[in-house]
Short mmCIF file of C-alpha atoms in Angstrom, two decimals:
data_model
loop_
_atom_site.label_atom_id
_atom_site.label_comp_id
_atom_site.label_asym_id
_atom_site.label_seq_id
_atom_site.Cartn_x
_atom_site.Cartn_y
_atom_site.Cartn_z
CA MET A 1 -15.47 -22.43 -8.23
CA LYS A 2 -11.68 -22.56 -7.91
CA LEU A 3 -9.88 -22.49 -4.58
CA LEU A 4 -7.01 -20.00 -4.20
CA ILE A 5 -4.38 -20.55 -1.50
CA ASP A 6 -1.49 -18.25 -0.59
CA ILE A 7 1.04 -20.04 1.66
CA GLY A 8 3.22 -17.28 3.11
CA ASN A 9 6.09 -17.57 5.56
CA SER A 10 3.85 -16.64 8.49
CA ARG A 11 0.23 -17.04 7.32
CA VAL A 12 -1.85 -19.10 4.94
CA LYS A 13 -4.70 -17.17 3.27
CA TRP A 14 -7.39 -18.58 1.02
CA ALA A 15 -10.25 -17.44 -1.17
CA ARG A 16 -12.89 -18.75 -3.57
CA SER A 17 -12.60 -17.67 -7.20
CA GLU A 18 -15.73 -17.42 -9.33
CA PRO A 19 -16.28 -15.65 -12.67
CA GLY A 20 -15.91 -11.91 -12.16
CA ARG A 21 -15.09 -11.98 -8.45
CA TYR A 22 -13.26 -13.69 -5.64
CA THR A 23 -14.28 -14.00 -2.00
CA PHE A 24 -11.75 -14.01 0.82
CA GLY A 25 -12.26 -17.04 3.03
CA GLY A 26 -9.86 -16.85 5.95
CA ALA A 27 -6.32 -17.22 7.25
CA PHE A 28 -4.32 -19.31 9.68
CA ALA A 29 -0.70 -19.70 10.81
CA THR A 30 1.80 -21.41 8.52
CA ASP A 31 2.59 -24.24 10.92
CA ALA A 32 3.45 -27.54 9.27
CA SER A 33 2.55 -29.49 12.42
CA SER A 34 -1.09 -28.34 12.25
CA LEU A 35 -1.53 -27.27 8.62
CA ALA A 36 -3.75 -30.18 7.58
CA GLU A 37 -5.94 -29.70 10.66
CA ALA A 38 -6.28 -25.97 9.93
CA CYS A 39 -7.23 -26.72 6.30
CA GLU A 40 -9.83 -29.21 7.50
CA SER A 41 -11.25 -26.72 10.00
CA GLN A 42 -11.57 -23.83 7.55
CA MET A 43 -12.08 -25.40 4.13
CA ALA A 44 -13.58 -28.87 4.49
CA ALA A 45 -17.17 -27.58 4.23
CA LEU A 46 -16.55 -25.90 0.85
CA PRO A 47 -18.13 -27.41 -2.25
CA ARG A 48 -15.72 -29.41 -4.39
CA PRO A 49 -13.60 -26.91 -6.36
CA GLU A 50 -12.74 -27.36 -10.03
CA ALA A 51 -9.09 -26.83 -9.18
CA VAL A 52 -6.80 -25.58 -6.40
CA LEU A 53 -4.28 -22.84 -7.28
CA VAL A 54 -1.43 -22.31 -4.83
CA SER A 55 1.26 -19.72 -4.23
CA ASN A 56 3.83 -21.21 -1.85
CA VAL A 57 6.93 -19.52 -0.42
CA ALA A 58 6.99 -21.54 2.84
CA GLY A 59 8.93 -24.54 1.52
CA THR A 60 8.23 -27.94 0.02
CA ARG A 61 6.91 -29.57 3.20
CA ALA A 62 4.10 -27.04 3.64
CA GLY A 63 3.20 -27.33 -0.04
CA ARG A 64 3.17 -31.11 0.05
CA LEU A 65 0.99 -31.21 3.18
CA LEU A 66 -1.55 -28.88 1.60
CA ALA A 67 -1.57 -30.75 -1.71
CA ASP A 68 -2.01 -34.09 0.08
CA TRP A 69 -4.91 -32.71 2.10
CA ALA A 70 -6.68 -31.19 -0.92
CA SER A 71 -6.21 -34.33 -3.01
CA ALA A 72 -7.54 -36.54 -0.25
CA ARG A 73 -10.50 -34.24 0.45
CA TRP A 74 -11.65 -33.57 -3.13
CA ASP A 75 -9.46 -35.50 -5.61
CA VAL A 76 -8.89 -32.35 -7.69
CA PRO A 77 -5.83 -30.96 -9.49
CA VAL A 78 -3.54 -28.87 -7.26
CA ARG A 79 -1.50 -26.40 -9.30
CA PHE A 80 1.51 -24.65 -7.75
CA LEU A 81 2.15 -21.40 -9.60
CA ARG A 82 5.65 -20.46 -10.75
CA SER A 83 7.08 -17.13 -11.85
CA GLU A 84 7.22 -16.74 -15.63
CA ALA A 85 8.90 -14.43 -18.14
CA SER A 86 5.54 -12.82 -18.86
CA ALA A 87 1.86 -13.40 -18.15
CA LEU A 88 -1.42 -11.48 -18.20
CA GLY A 89 0.23 -8.29 -19.46
CA VAL A 90 3.13 -8.28 -16.98
CA VAL A 91 6.77 -8.73 -18.02
CA ASN A 92 9.22 -10.10 -15.45
CA ALA A 93 12.47 -8.11 -15.05
CA TYR A 94 14.55 -11.05 -13.85
CA PRO A 95 16.95 -12.63 -16.41
CA ASN A 96 16.01 -15.95 -14.81
CA PRO A 97 12.27 -15.45 -14.24
CA ALA A 98 11.93 -18.44 -11.91
CA GLN A 99 14.19 -16.73 -9.35
CA LEU A 100 11.56 -14.07 -8.63
CA GLY A 101 9.50 -15.20 -5.65
CA VAL A 102 6.10 -16.42 -6.79
CA ASP A 103 4.38 -14.22 -4.21
CA ARG A 104 6.06 -11.15 -5.71
CA TRP A 105 5.18 -12.32 -9.24
CA LEU A 106 1.52 -12.81 -8.36
CA GLY A 107 1.58 -9.47 -6.54
CA LEU A 108 2.68 -7.83 -9.79
CA ILE A 109 -0.12 -9.56 -11.69
CA GLY A 110 -2.63 -8.58 -9.00
CA ALA A 111 -1.43 -4.97 -9.09
CA TRP A 112 -1.70 -4.82 -12.90
CA ARG A 113 -5.20 -6.26 -12.63
CA THR A 114 -6.32 -3.58 -10.15
CA ARG A 115 -4.47 -0.63 -11.72
CA ARG A 116 -3.10 -0.70 -15.26
CA ASP A 117 -0.57 2.02 -14.62
CA ALA A 118 2.79 2.57 -12.97
CA CYS A 119 2.87 1.52 -9.33
CA CYS A 120 5.24 0.75 -6.48
CA ILE A 121 4.13 -2.45 -4.74
CA VAL A 122 5.09 -2.69 -1.08
CA SER A 123 4.52 -6.04 0.62
CA ALA A 124 5.08 -5.68 4.36
CA GLY A 125 5.29 -9.23 5.64
CA THR A 126 8.05 -11.42 7.04
CA ALA A 127 10.28 -9.57 4.59
CA LEU A 128 9.65 -6.09 3.23
CA THR A 129 9.61 -6.31 -0.56
CA ILE A 130 9.16 -3.39 -2.93
CA ASP A 131 8.64 -3.92 -6.66
CA LEU A 132 8.26 -1.35 -9.41
CA LEU A 133 5.85 -1.80 -12.28
CA ASP A 134 5.80 0.74 -15.12
CA ALA A 135 2.83 1.97 -17.16
CA GLU A 136 3.40 -0.70 -19.82
CA GLY A 137 3.26 -3.57 -17.36
CA ARG A 138 7.02 -4.06 -17.26
CA HIS A 139 8.54 -5.06 -13.94
CA ARG A 140 11.54 -2.76 -13.41
CA GLY A 141 13.00 -4.74 -10.51
CA GLY A 142 12.67 -4.62 -6.77
CA VAL A 143 14.32 -4.33 -3.40
CA ILE A 144 14.10 -6.61 -0.35
CA GLY A 145 14.65 -5.73 3.29
CA PRO A 146 13.77 -7.25 6.65
CA GLY A 147 10.18 -7.01 7.85
CA LEU A 148 9.25 -5.42 11.16
CA ALA A 149 9.09 -8.72 13.07
CA MET A 150 12.42 -9.84 11.63
CA MET A 151 14.09 -6.61 12.77
CA ARG A 152 12.54 -6.95 16.23
CA ALA A 153 13.83 -10.52 16.55
CA ALA A 154 17.33 -9.54 15.42
CA LEU A 155 17.60 -6.62 17.86
CA ALA A 156 16.03 -8.55 20.76
CA SER A 157 19.06 -10.87 20.73
CA LEU A 158 21.45 -7.98 21.52
CA GLU A 159 21.58 -7.88 25.32
CA ALA A 160 23.59 -4.64 25.30
CA LEU A 161 20.52 -2.77 24.07
CA GLY A 162 18.85 -3.57 27.36
CA GLY A 163 15.23 -4.15 26.42
CA ALA A 164 12.56 -5.40 24.05
CA ALA A 165 10.86 -3.15 21.52
CA GLU A 166 7.87 -1.22 22.90
CA SER A 167 5.34 1.13 21.34
CA CYS A 168 6.67 4.57 20.47
CA ASP A 169 4.92 7.94 20.20
CA GLY A 170 7.62 9.93 18.44
CA PHE A 171 10.82 9.60 16.45
CA PHE A 172 13.31 10.34 19.26
CA CYS A 173 12.61 8.37 22.44
CA ASN A 174 13.94 8.54 26.01
CA ARG A 175 13.71 4.80 26.76
CA THR A 176 15.34 1.85 24.99
CA GLY A 177 12.17 -0.10 24.16
CA PRO A 178 10.41 2.75 22.34
CA ALA A 179 13.73 3.77 20.71
CA LEU A 180 14.03 0.27 19.24
CA SER A 181 10.47 0.44 17.91
CA SER A 182 11.08 3.86 16.38
CA GLY A 183 14.25 2.68 14.66
CA ILE A 184 12.57 -0.46 13.33
CA LEU A 185 9.49 1.35 12.06
CA HIS A 186 11.33 4.23 10.44
CA SER A 187 13.90 1.91 8.84
CA ALA A 188 11.02 0.34 6.91
CA VAL A 189 9.41 3.72 6.19
CA GLY A 190 12.74 5.09 4.98
CA LEU A 191 13.22 2.23 2.54
CA ILE A 192 9.73 2.79 1.14
CA ARG A 193 10.28 6.54 0.76
CA GLU A 194 13.66 6.04 -0.93
CA SER A 195 12.11 3.49 -3.29
CA GLN A 196 9.32 5.93 -4.17
CA ALA A 197 11.78 8.73 -4.88
CA ARG A 198 14.00 6.56 -7.06
CA ALA A 199 10.96 5.14 -8.89
CA ALA A 200 9.73 8.65 -9.69
CA ARG A 201 13.14 9.58 -11.13
CA LEU A 202 13.40 6.37 -13.13
CA LEU A 203 9.92 6.64 -14.65
CA ALA A 204 9.74 10.45 -14.80
CA THR A 205 6.38 10.18 -13.04
CA GLU A 206 5.29 9.37 -9.50
CA PRO A 207 3.87 5.83 -9.41
CA GLU A 208 0.98 5.00 -7.12
CA LEU A 209 1.94 3.21 -3.91
CA LEU A 210 0.15 -0.09 -3.32
CA LEU A 211 0.52 -1.48 0.19
CA THR A 212 -0.16 -5.08 1.20
CA GLY A 213 0.94 -7.63 3.81
CA GLY A 214 0.44 -8.18 7.50
CA ASP A 215 2.18 -4.96 8.59
CA ALA A 216 0.51 -2.74 6.00
CA GLU A 217 -1.82 -1.08 8.51
CA THR A 218 1.10 -0.39 10.86
CA LEU A 219 3.12 1.38 8.17
CA ARG A 220 0.31 3.23 6.42
CA PRO A 221 0.02 6.22 8.84
CA TYR A 222 3.73 7.01 8.43
CA LEU A 223 3.69 7.24 4.64
CA GLU A 224 3.13 10.82 3.52
CA THR A 225 2.07 10.13 -0.07
CA PRO A 226 -1.33 8.69 -1.03
CA VAL A 227 -1.48 4.95 -0.46
CA ARG A 228 -3.86 2.32 -1.80
CA LEU A 229 -4.26 -0.54 0.68
CA VAL A 230 -4.73 -3.90 -1.07
CA PRO A 231 -5.00 -6.50 1.71
CA HIS A 232 -4.76 -9.67 -0.39
CA LEU A 233 -2.68 -8.82 -3.44
CA VAL A 234 -1.32 -12.35 -3.98
CA LEU A 235 -4.87 -13.69 -3.97
CA GLU A 236 -5.75 -10.98 -6.52
CA GLY A 237 -3.00 -12.37 -8.74
CA LEU A 238 -4.16 -15.96 -8.23
CA HIS A 239 -7.70 -14.91 -9.12
CA ALA A 240 -6.45 -13.29 -12.35
CA VAL A 241 -4.73 -16.56 -13.27
CA ALA A 242 -7.82 -18.59 -12.30
CA GLU A 243 -10.04 -16.50 -14.58
CA ARG A 244 -7.85 -17.34 -17.59
CA MET A 245 -8.04 -21.06 -16.94
CA PRO A 246 -10.53 -23.12 -18.97
#
């Protein structure tokens, strides 16, 4: 068994990788002050893994705390994944491959593992990232925008707007709170739709939309095209890497 850990900006998710399958284990907040305690609470009872594979976009401190905990608990290798020029059938579009966020890179690998065809990968987390993968496994680039929570936080600081975001029932709203929520939600939806349209023109075919991340369920009802929900796409990518390890 190999242990897979995805350290995101807001949440840490983990899973167990075994030949032919992986099993989601749990999640907790990415909080450096309590990260070791959360690891101990959720993972200490696991059998000793052969290795620990980590995707980390939350900074060096979080990564170091996790590696120290895992090494102390099991004395096993802890491998932090990095973006590469190519791996497992996927070709990175970036001239400097290391500049592509490792979560996006593993998302591409996870997407190629689940569907070996053109797809638009939408990760709705702290940031909203959209990456295009063609039918040959070539990454055609991506676009990054603010996530829903980031937009809420930015607009909440503007006192002139006169209120915090509230739930909305329609597009046009007659109170400030719902109007903020509508604008935030449909800004994200608009970026996804524009990305889909441009992807279809670029590839001369409509790629499937894969949706992942903490806000995936919030966005899904507003997307008019068919959507495949993949809750743990980075873990899918980590599992693909784990299966190729000796």
